[in-house]
Structures are given as structure tokens and as C-alpha cells.
Amino acid sequence: MEKTDYRDTVHLGRKIERVRHLRGMSQAELGELLGITKQAVSKMEQTEKFNDERLEQIASALGVTVEGLKKYNEETVLYNTNNTYENCGATTSANIIHTFNNFPIEKVVEMFEKILEKEREKFESLKKEKE
């Protein structure tokens, strides 16, 4: 596989950091996925360019494509987030309340009660085993 340095792109380390933040990952969590330390992740996020092989590993750990990582920019993220929000049927009007939950509340409560009952049964059986 041919290795390419991306000298003409914006700082890839900063893109990695931003995507990591968007994914809700800490440096330690990303480091664990990559098999490196938190400090190494910090240094990596300060690096401008990466070869294809390393970039593939990083993108995989972040759960994104290499192309998505290389082409990442804040405007696109905001645009996609805004369009997703606008197309979901929600409005910002204070007079209109939209619910994203398609389940009737009675079904949710019923399901929760079943799960709770099963957990209670597990607890009681474990309690009896200890006695």
C-alpha cells in the first residue's frame, strides 16, 4: 500500500482531536483503542500529518472513515447537525412541543416494570444462594 503524507490538508491532529470530542472520547479511551498512552494521544493531536496506515488505525478507533477524517470541518458538522434537526420535525417555537418517542407511555412503563421484576427475581435468587 502506498503511503502518502497529507501536507496540503489542514492540521490532521486537530481534526482527530475534534472528532474525538464529538464522539465523547477521552484521550485515555482513544489511547486504549490504539494501544498507546494518553500522553501519546496528546502528542498525536499536535501532529500535522500522518501516513495512510496510521490514519486508518486512528479513523477505525474513532469509528469514522479515513476520508471523513481527512475532509472533516466544523462547518460541515454544523450544517449536517442543523439539517438533521430541521428535518426531524421539531421546531423551536415555544408553543409547540414535539415528542420524539413513538411509544405510548403506558407501553414504556409496562416494559420497565417487566425489566424491574426480572431484576428483583435475580436479586432474590442471588440472595438465597448466599444464605
mmCIF file with all atom_site columns, N, CA and C in Angstrom, residues 26-32 36-45:
data_model
loop_
_atom_site.group_PDB
_atom_site.id
_atom_site.type_symbol
_atom_site.label_atom_id
_atom_site.label_alt_id
_atom_site.label_comp_id
_atom_site.label_asym_id
_atom_site.label_entity_id
_atom_site.label_seq_id
_atom_site.pdbx_PDB_ins_code
_atom_site.Cartn_x
_atom_site.Cartn_y
_atom_site.Cartn_z
_atom_site.occupancy
_atom_site.B_iso_or_equiv
_atom_site.pdbx_formal_charge
_atom_site.auth_seq_id
_atom_site.auth_comp_id
_atom_site.auth_asym_id
_atom_site.auth_atom_id
_atom_site.pdbx_PDB_model_num
ATOM 1  N N  . SER A 1 26 ? -12.322 10.292 25.679 1.00 0.00 ? 26 SER A N  1
ATOM 2  C CA . SER A 1 26 ? -11.183 10.950 26.316 1.00 0.00 ? 26 SER A CA 1
ATOM 3  C C  . SER A 1 26 ? -9.913  10.520 25.583 1.00 0.00 ? 26 SER A C  1
ATOM 4  N N  . GLN A 1 27 ? -8.831  11.212 25.860 1.00 0.00 ? 27 GLN A N  1
ATOM 5  C CA . GLN A 1 27 ? -7.547  10.818 25.268 1.00 0.00 ? 27 GLN A CA 1
ATOM 6  C C  . GLN A 1 27 ? -7.160  9.420  25.746 1.00 0.00 ? 27 GLN A C  1
ATOM 7  N N  . ALA A 1 28 ? -7.468  9.110  26.985 1.00 0.00 ? 28 ALA A N  1
ATOM 8  C CA . ALA A 1 28 ? -7.134  7.787  27.530 1.00 0.00 ? 28 ALA A CA 1
ATOM 9  C C  . ALA A 1 28 ? -7.919  6.696  26.802 1.00 0.00 ? 28 ALA A C  1
ATOM 10 N N  . GLU A 1 29 ? -9.193  6.952  26.519 1.00 0.00 ? 29 GLU A N  1
ATOM 11 C CA . GLU A 1 29 ? -10.004 5.950  25.816 1.00 0.00 ? 29 GLU A CA 1
ATOM 12 C C  . GLU A 1 29 ? -9.504  5.717  24.397 1.00 0.00 ? 29 GLU A C  1
ATOM 13 N N  . LEU A 1 30 ? -9.176  6.801  23.689 1.00 0.00 ? 30 LEU A N  1
ATOM 14 C CA . LEU A 1 30 ? -8.635  6.650  22.340 1.00 0.00 ? 30 LEU A CA 1
ATOM 15 C C  . LEU A 1 30 ? -7.290  5.940  22.398 1.00 0.00 ? 30 LEU A C  1
ATOM 16 N N  . GLY A 1 31 ? -6.471  6.311  23.367 1.00 0.00 ? 31 GLY A N  1
ATOM 17 C CA . GLY A 1 31 ? -5.168  5.660  23.527 1.00 0.00 ? 31 GLY A CA 1
ATOM 18 C C  . GLY A 1 31 ? -5.306  4.170  23.765 1.00 0.00 ? 31 GLY A C  1
ATOM 19 N N  . GLU A 1 32 ? -6.288  3.789  24.562 1.00 0.00 ? 32 GLU A N  1
ATOM 20 C CA . GLU A 1 32 ? -6.520  2.368  24.839 1.00 0.00 ? 32 GLU A CA 1
ATOM 21 C C  . GLU A 1 32 ? -6.877  1.619  23.559 1.00 0.00 ? 32 GLU A C  1
ATOM 22 N N  . ILE A 1 36 ? -1.831  2.967  22.851 1.00 0.00 ? 36 ILE A N  1
ATOM 23 C CA . ILE A 1 36 ? -0.835  3.965  23.210 1.00 0.00 ? 36 ILE A CA 1
ATOM 24 C C  . ILE A 1 36 ? -1.293  4.692  24.470 1.00 0.00 ? 36 ILE A C  1
ATOM 25 N N  . THR A 1 37 ? -0.422  5.502  25.036 1.00 0.00 ? 37 THR A N  1
ATOM 26 C CA . THR A 1 37 ? -0.755  6.219  26.260 1.00 0.00 ? 37 THR A CA 1
ATOM 27 C C  . THR A 1 37 ? -1.549  7.486  25.949 1.00 0.00 ? 37 THR A C  1
ATOM 28 N N  . LYS A 1 38 ? -2.123  8.035  27.001 1.00 0.00 ? 38 LYS A N  1
ATOM 29 C CA . LYS A 1 38 ? -2.851  9.305  26.906 1.00 0.00 ? 38 LYS A CA 1
ATOM 30 C C  . LYS A 1 38 ? -1.910  10.415 26.423 1.00 0.00 ? 38 LYS A C  1
ATOM 31 N N  . GLN A 1 39 ? -0.682  10.376 26.902 1.00 0.00 ? 39 GLN A N  1
ATOM 32 C CA . GLN A 1 39 ? 0.308   11.377 26.508 1.00 0.00 ? 39 GLN A CA 1
ATOM 33 C C  . GLN A 1 39 ? 0.636   11.257 25.016 1.00 0.00 ? 39 GLN A C  1
ATOM 34 N N  . ALA A 1 40 ? 0.691   10.016 24.522 1.00 0.00 ? 40 ALA A N  1
ATOM 35 C CA . ALA A 1 40 ? 0.970   9.804  23.100 1.00 0.00 ? 40 ALA A CA 1
ATOM 36 C C  . ALA A 1 40 ? -0.187  10.322 22.249 1.00 0.00 ? 40 ALA A C  1
ATOM 37 N N  . VAL A 1 41 ? -1.422  10.190 22.751 1.00 0.00 ? 41 VAL A N  1
ATOM 38 C CA . VAL A 1 41 ? -2.587  10.723 22.030 1.00 0.00 ? 41 VAL A CA 1
ATOM 39 C C  . VAL A 1 41 ? -2.484  12.243 21.979 1.00 0.00 ? 41 VAL A C  1
ATOM 40 N N  . SER A 1 42 ? -2.102  12.863 23.090 1.00 0.00 ? 42 SER A N  1
ATOM 41 C CA . SER A 1 42 ? -1.940  14.314 23.129 1.00 0.00 ? 42 SER A CA 1
ATOM 42 C C  . SER A 1 42 ? -0.912  14.763 22.087 1.00 0.00 ? 42 SER A C  1
ATOM 43 N N  . LYS A 1 43 ? 0.204   14.060 22.027 1.00 0.00 ? 43 LYS A N  1
ATOM 44 C CA . LYS A 1 43 ? 1.246   14.397 21.050 1.00 0.00 ? 43 LYS A CA 1
ATOM 45 C C  . LYS A 1 43 ? 0.733   14.172 19.628 1.00 0.00 ? 43 LYS A C  1
ATOM 46 N N  . MET A 1 44 ? -0.021  13.087 19.445 1.00 0.00 ? 44 MET A N  1
ATOM 47 C CA . MET A 1 44 ? -0.577  12.772 18.130 1.00 0.00 ? 44 MET A CA 1
ATOM 48 C C  . MET A 1 44 ? -1.506  13.891 17.662 1.00 0.00 ? 44 MET A C  1
ATOM 49 N N  . GLU A 1 45 ? -2.292  14.450 18.591 1.00 0.00 ? 45 GLU A N  1
ATOM 50 C CA . GLU A 1 45 ? -3.235  15.504 18.245 1.00 0.00 ? 45 GLU A CA 1
ATOM 51 C C  . GLU A 1 45 ? -2.534  16.822 17.905 1.00 0.00 ? 45 GLU A C  1
#
